[in-house]
Short mmCIF file of C-alpha atoms and ligand atoms in Angstrom, two decimals:
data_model
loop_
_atom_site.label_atom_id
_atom_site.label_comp_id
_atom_site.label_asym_id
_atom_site.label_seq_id
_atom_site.Cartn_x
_atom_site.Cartn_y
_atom_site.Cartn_z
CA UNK I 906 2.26 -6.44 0.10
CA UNK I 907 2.15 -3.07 2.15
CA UNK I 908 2.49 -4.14 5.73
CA UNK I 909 4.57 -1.63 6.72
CA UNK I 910 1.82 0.12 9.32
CA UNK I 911 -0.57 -1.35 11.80
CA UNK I 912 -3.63 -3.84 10.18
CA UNK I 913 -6.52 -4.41 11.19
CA UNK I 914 -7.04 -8.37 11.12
CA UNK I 915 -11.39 -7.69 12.66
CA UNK I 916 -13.82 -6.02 10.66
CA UNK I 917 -17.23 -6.29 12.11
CA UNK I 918 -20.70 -5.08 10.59
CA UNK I 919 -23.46 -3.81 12.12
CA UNK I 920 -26.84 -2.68 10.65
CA UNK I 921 -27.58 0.99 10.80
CA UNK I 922 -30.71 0.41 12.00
CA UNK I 923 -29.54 -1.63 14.92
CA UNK I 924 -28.21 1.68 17.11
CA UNK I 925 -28.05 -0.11 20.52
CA UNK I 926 -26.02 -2.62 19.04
CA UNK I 927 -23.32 0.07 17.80
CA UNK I 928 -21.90 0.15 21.67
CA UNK I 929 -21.40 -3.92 21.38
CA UNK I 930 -19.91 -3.79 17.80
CA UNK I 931 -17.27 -1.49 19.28
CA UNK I 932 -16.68 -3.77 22.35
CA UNK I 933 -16.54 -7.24 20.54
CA UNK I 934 -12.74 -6.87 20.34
CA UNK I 935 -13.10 -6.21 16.56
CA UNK I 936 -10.35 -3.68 14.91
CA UNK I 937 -12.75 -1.97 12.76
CA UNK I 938 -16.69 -1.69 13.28
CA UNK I 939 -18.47 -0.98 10.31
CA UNK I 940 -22.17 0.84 10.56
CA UNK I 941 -24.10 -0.92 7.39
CA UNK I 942 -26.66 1.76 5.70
CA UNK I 943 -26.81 -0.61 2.55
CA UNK I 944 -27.62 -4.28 2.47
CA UNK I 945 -28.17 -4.72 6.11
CA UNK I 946 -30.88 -2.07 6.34
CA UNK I 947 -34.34 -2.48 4.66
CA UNK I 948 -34.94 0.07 2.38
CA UNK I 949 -37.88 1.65 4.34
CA UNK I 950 -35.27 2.13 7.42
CA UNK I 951 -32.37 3.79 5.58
CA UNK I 952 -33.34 7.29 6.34
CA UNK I 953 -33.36 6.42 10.17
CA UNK I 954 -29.86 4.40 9.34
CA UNK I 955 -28.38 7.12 7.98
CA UNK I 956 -29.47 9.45 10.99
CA UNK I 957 -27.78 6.52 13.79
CA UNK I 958 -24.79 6.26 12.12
CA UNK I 959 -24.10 10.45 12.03
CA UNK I 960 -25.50 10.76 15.26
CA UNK I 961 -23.59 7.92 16.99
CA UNK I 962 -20.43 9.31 15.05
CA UNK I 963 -20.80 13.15 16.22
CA UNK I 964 -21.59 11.80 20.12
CA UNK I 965 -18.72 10.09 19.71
CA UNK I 966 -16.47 13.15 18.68
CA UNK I 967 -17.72 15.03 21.07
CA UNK I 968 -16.61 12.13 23.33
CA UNK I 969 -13.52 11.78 21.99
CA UNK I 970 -12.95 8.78 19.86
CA UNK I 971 -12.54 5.58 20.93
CA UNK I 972 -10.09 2.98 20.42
CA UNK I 973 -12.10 1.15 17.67
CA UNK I 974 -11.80 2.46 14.66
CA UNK I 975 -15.64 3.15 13.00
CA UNK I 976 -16.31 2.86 9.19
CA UNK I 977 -19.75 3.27 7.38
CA UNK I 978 -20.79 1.40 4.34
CA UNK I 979 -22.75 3.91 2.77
CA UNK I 980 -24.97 2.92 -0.09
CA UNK I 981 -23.74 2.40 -3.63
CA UNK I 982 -22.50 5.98 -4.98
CA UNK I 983 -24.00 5.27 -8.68
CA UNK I 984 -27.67 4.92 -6.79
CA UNK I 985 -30.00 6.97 -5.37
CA UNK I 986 -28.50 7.26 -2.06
CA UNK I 987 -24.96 6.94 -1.85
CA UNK I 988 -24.08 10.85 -2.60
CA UNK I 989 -26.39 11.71 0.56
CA UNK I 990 -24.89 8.78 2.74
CA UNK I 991 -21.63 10.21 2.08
CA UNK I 992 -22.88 14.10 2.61
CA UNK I 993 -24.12 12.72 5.74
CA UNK I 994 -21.22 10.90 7.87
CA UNK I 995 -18.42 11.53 4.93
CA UNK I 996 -16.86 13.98 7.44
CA UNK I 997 -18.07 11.95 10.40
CA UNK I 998 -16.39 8.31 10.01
CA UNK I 999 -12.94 7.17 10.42
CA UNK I 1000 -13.51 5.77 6.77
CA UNK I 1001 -16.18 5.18 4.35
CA UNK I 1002 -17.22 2.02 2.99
CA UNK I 1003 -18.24 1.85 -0.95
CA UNK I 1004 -20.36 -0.96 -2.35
CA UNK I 1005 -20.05 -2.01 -5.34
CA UNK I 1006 -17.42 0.00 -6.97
CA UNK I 1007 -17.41 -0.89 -10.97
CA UNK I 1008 -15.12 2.36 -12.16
CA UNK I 1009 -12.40 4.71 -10.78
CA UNK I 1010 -14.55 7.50 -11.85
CA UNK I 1011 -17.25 7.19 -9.41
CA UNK I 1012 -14.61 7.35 -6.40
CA UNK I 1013 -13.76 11.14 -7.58
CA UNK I 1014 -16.76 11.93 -5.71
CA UNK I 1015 -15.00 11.00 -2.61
CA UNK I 1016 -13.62 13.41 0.12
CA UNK I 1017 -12.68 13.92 3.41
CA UNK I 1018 -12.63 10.25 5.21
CA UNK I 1019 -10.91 7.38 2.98
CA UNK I 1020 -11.84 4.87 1.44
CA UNK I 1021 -12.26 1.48 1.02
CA UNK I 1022 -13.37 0.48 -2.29
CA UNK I 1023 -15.78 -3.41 -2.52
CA UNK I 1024 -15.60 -4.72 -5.73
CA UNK I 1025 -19.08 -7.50 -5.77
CA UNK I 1026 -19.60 -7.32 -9.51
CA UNK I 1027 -17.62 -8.77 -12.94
CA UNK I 1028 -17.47 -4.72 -13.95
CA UNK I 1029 -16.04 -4.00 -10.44
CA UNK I 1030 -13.53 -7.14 -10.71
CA UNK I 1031 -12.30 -6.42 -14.06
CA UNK I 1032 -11.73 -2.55 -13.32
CA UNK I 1033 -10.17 -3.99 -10.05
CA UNK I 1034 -6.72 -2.32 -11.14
CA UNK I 1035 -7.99 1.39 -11.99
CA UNK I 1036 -10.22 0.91 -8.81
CA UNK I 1037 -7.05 0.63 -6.65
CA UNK I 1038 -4.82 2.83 -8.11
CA UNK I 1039 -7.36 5.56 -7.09
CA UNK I 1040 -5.95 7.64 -4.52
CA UNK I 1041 -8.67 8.22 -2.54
CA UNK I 1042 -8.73 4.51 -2.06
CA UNK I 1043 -6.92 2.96 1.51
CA UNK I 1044 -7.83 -0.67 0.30
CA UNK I 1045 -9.75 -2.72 -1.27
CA UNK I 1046 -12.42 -6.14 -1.03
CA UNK I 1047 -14.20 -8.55 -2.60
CA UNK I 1048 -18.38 -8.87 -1.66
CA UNK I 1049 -18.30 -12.36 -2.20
CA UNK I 1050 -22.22 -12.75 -1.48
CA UNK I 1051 -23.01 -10.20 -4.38
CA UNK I 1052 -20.14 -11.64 -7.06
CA UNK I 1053 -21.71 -15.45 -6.07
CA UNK I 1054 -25.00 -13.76 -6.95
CA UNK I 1055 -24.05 -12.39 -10.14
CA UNK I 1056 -21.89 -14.95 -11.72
CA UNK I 1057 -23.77 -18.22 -9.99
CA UNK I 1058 -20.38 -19.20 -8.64
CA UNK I 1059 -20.56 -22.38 -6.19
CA UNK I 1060 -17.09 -23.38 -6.47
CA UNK I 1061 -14.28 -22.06 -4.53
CA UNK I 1062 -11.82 -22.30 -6.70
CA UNK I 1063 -13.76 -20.19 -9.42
CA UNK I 1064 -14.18 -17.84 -6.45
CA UNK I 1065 -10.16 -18.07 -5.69
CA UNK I 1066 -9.50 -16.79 -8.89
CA UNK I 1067 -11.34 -13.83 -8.37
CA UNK I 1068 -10.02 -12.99 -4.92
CA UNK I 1069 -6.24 -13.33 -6.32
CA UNK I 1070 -7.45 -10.65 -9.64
CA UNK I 1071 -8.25 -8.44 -6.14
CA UNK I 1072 -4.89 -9.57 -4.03
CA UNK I 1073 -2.88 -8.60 -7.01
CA UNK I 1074 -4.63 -5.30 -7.58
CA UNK I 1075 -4.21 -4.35 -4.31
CA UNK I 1076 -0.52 -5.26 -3.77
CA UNK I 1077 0.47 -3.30 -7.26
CA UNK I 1078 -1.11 -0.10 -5.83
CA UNK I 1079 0.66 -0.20 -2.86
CA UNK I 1080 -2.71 -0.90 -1.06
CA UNK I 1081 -2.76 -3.56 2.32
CA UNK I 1082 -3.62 -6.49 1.79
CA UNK I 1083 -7.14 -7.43 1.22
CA UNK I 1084 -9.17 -8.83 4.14
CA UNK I 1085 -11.84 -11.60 3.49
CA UNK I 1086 -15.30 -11.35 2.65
CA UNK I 1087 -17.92 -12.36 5.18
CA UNK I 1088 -18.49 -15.73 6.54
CA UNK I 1089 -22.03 -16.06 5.71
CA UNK I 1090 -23.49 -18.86 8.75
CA UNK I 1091 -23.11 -17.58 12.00
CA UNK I 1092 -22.72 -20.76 13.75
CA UNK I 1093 -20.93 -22.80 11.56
CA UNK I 1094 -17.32 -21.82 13.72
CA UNK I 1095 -14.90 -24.66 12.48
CA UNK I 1096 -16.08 -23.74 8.61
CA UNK I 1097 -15.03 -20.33 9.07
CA UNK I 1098 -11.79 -21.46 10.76
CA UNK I 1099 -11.25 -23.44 8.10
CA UNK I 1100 -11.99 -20.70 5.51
CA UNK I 1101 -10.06 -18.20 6.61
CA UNK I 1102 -6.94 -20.68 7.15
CA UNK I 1103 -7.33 -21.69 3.19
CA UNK I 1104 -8.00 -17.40 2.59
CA UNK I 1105 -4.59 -16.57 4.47
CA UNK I 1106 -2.43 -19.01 1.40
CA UNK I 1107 -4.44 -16.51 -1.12
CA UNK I 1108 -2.27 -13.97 0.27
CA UNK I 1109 -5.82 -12.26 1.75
CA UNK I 1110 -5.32 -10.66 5.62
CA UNK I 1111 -8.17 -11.01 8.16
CA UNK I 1112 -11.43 -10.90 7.70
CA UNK I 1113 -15.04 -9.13 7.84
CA UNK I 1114 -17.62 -10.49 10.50
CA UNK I 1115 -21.41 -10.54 10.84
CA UNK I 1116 -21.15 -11.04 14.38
CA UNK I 1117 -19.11 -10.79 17.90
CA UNK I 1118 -18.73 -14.59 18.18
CA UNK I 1119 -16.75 -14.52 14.71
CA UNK I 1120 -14.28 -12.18 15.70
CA UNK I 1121 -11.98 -14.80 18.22
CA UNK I 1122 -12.28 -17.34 14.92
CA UNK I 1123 -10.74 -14.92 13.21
CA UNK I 1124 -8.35 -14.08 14.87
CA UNK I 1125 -6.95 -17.44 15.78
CA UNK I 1126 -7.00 -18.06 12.29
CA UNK I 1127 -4.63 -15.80 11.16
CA UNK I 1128 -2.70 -16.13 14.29
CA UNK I 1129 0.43 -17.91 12.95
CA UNK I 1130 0.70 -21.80 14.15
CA UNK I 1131 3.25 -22.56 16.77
CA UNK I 1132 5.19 -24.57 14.06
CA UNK I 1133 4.83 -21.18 12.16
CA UNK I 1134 6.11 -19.53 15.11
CA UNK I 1135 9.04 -21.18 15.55
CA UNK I 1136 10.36 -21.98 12.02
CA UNK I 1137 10.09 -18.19 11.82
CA UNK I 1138 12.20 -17.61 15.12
CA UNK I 1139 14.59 -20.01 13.78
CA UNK I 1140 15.03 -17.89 10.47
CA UNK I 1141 15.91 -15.00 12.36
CA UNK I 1142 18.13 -16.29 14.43
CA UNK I 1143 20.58 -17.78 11.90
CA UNK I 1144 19.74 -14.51 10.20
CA UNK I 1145 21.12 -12.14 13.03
CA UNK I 1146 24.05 -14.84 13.73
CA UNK I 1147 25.33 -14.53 10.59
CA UNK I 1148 24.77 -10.69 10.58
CA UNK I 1149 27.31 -10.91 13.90
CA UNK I 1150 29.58 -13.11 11.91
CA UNK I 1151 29.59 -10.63 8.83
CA UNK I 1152 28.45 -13.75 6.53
CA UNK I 1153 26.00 -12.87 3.63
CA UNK I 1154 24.21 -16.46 2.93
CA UNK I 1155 22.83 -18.97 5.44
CA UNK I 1156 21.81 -22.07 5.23
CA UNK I 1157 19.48 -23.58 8.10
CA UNK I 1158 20.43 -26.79 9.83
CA UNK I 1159 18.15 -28.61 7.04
CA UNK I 1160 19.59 -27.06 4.42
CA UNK I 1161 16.79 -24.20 3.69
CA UNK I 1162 18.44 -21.21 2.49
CA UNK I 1163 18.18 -17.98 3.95
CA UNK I 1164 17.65 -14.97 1.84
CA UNK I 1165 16.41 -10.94 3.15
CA UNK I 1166 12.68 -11.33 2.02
CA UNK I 1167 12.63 -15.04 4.05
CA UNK I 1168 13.95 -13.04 6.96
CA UNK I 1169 11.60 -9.88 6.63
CA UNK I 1170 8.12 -12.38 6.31
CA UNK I 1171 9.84 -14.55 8.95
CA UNK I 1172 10.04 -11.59 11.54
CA UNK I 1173 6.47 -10.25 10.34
CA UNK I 1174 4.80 -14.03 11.68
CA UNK I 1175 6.71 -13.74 14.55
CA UNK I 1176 5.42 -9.57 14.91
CA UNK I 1177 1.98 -10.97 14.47
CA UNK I 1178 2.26 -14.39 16.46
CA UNK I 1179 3.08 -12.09 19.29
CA UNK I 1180 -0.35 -9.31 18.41
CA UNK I 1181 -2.79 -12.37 18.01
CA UNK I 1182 -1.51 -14.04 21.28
CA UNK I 1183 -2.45 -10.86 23.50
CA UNK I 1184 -5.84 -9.56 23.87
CA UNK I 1185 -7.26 -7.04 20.80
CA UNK I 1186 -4.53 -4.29 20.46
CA UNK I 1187 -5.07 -0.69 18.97
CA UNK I 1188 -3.11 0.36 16.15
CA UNK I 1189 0.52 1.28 17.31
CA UNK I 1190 2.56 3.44 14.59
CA UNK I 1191 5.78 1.52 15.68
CA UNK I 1192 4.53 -2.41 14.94
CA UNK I 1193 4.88 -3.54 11.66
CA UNK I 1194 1.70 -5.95 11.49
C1 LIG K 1222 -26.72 -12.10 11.70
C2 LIG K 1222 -27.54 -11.32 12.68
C3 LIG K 1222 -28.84 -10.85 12.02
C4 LIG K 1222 -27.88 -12.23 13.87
O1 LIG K 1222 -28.66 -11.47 14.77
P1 LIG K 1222 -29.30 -12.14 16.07
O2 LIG K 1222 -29.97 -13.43 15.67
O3 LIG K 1222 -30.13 -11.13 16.76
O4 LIG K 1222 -28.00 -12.48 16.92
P2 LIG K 1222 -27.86 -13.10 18.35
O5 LIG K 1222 -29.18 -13.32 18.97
O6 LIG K 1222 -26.96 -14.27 18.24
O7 LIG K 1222 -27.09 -11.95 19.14
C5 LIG K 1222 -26.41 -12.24 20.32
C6 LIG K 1222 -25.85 -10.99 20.91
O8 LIG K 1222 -24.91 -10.41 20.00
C7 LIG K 1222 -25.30 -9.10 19.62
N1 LIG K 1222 -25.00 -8.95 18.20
C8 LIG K 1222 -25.35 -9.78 17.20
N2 LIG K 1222 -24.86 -9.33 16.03
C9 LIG K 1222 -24.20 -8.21 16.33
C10 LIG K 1222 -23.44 -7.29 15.52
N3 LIG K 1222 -23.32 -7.48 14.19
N4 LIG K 1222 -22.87 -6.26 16.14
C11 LIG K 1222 -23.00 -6.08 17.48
N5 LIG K 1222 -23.69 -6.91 18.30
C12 LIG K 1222 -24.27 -7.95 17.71
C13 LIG K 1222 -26.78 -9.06 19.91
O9 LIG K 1222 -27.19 -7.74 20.17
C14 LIG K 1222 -26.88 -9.93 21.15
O10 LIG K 1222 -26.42 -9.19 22.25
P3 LIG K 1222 -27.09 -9.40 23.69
O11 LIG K 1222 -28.55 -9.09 23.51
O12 LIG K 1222 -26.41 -8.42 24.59
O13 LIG K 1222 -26.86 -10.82 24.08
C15 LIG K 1222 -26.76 -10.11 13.24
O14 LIG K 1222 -25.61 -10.62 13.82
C16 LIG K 1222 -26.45 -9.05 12.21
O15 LIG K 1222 -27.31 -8.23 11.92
N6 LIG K 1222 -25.24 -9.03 11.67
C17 LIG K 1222 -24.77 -8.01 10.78
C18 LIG K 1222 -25.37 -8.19 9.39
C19 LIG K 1222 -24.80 -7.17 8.43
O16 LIG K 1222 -24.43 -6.09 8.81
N7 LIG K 1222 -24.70 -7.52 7.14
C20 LIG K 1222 -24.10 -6.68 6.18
C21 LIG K 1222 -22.73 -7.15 5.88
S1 LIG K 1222 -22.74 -8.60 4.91
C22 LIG K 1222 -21.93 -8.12 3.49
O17 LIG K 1222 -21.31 -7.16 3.48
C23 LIG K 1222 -22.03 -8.94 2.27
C24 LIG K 1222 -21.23 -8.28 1.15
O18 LIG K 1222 -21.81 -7.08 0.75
C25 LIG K 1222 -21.18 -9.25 0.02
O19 LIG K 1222 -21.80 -8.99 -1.01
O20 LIG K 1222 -20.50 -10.26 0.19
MG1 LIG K 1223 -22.57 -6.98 -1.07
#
């Protein structure tokens, strides 16, 4: 798992054709805000979409970028749009978003911002390897609405089978790891909670959001548990004493052994314990979650 730079744990959409909502996307306290031009936007509106999203982007610039990072989901490169989408805010964005990736190939079309490939289809799934191994690609992520679609998946186990085929593609090509699909109800707070708790033993790393009021779930979900916490504090403390002592192996009170990866993940819960517990940081080249 590449975690050696700052993540982003708070993705948050926002429709294209919703421009006075762009301002409150960036000020939920999300990481990343991502202006939607596909999905989100009815097809009628996507020329007007298209024109928010450069035009916030440029006043922006001209502003001086924020904080928040901005992506855009453009539409799907193999359609009718995508290649314009991209002409249009390609240059613009802090990234580009790209739906429904199926082959490497189509990501050659790709330059200036990077980006992150979404695999929603079998094709996309099974090429999930030569998708990631790209190198215009910064990460990857599953669009679990549009896989459930496809493959009439209702089961989450099915569906954890598919998100560790994407955790594993990621993680061989060096990629972050892979944040969660969207939450799809709104309202439904302690079954996202729950969600993203059973997405963090997957190995997956924060999540995407629909909207603001998902983004503190979120967080406090991948906010490591104070039991988490301190286990973790307790690792690297025998750790360092026995660095002081010059002994190699330790053994914890209980008898858990110690070993170099045990210490790196425990100091990396403790590295984001701390991040999760203060308000929304900005991405600081120094921290290592
Ligand atoms: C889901 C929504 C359509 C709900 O909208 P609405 O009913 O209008 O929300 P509220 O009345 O509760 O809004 C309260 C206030 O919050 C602001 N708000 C709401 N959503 C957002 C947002 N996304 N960004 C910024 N601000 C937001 C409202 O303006 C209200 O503010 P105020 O008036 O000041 O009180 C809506 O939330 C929405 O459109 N969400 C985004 C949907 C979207 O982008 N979908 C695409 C991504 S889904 C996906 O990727 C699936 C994937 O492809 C897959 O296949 O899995
Ligand atoms: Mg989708």
């Amino acid at each position: 798992m590449n975690t050696g730079s700052w993540l982003p744990v708070t993705w948050l959409y926002v429709p294209g054709d919703r421009p006075e909502r762009f301002g409150k996307a960036v000020a939920s306290g999300a990481d990343v805000v991502i202006i939607d031009l596909e999905d989100a936007v009815a097809p009628v509106r996507k020329d007007e979409a298209r024109a928010n999203a450069a035009a916030y982007l440029r006043a922006r610039r001209e502003e001086g970028s924020g904080a928040v990072q901005v992506h855009v989901r453009v539409n799907d490169l193999a359609g009718p749009r995508g290649l314009g989408d991209l002409a249009a805010v390609g240059d613009l964005a802090d990234a580009v978003r790209l739906p429904k990736v199926e082959s490497a190939e189509v990501l050659d079309a790709v330059t200036g911002a990077p980006a992150y490939a979404l695999l929603e289809s079998a094709a996309g799934i099974v090429a999930a390897r030569d998708i990631a191994a790209h190198p215009r690609v910064a990460g990857v992520a599953l669009g679990e609405q549009d896989l459930a679609a496809e493959l009439s998946i209702t089961d989450e186990s099915a569906m954890n089978h598919l998100r560790l085929q994407v955790v594993l593609a990621a993680a061989a090509a060096g990629l972050p790891p892979v944040p969660m699909s969207v939450y799809p109800n709104v309202k439904d707070e302690a079954g996202l909670l729950a969600s993203c708790r059973a997405g963090r033993t997957l190995g997956l790393f924060g999540r995407t959001a629909i909207h603001p009021r998902q983004i503190p779930v979120i967080r406090q979900a991948f906010r490591p548990t104070e039991e988490e916490t301190a286990r973790a504090a307790e690792i690297v403390e025998a750790a360092e004493q026995a660095e002081r002592s010059g002994t190699g192996a330790v053994a914890l009170p209980d008898g858990r052994f110690v070993d170099a990866p045990i210490v790196t993940r425990a100091r990396r819960t403790m590295a984001l314990a701390h991040r999760l517990t203060a308000p929304p940081d900005r991405p600081q080249p120094a921290s290592d979650v």
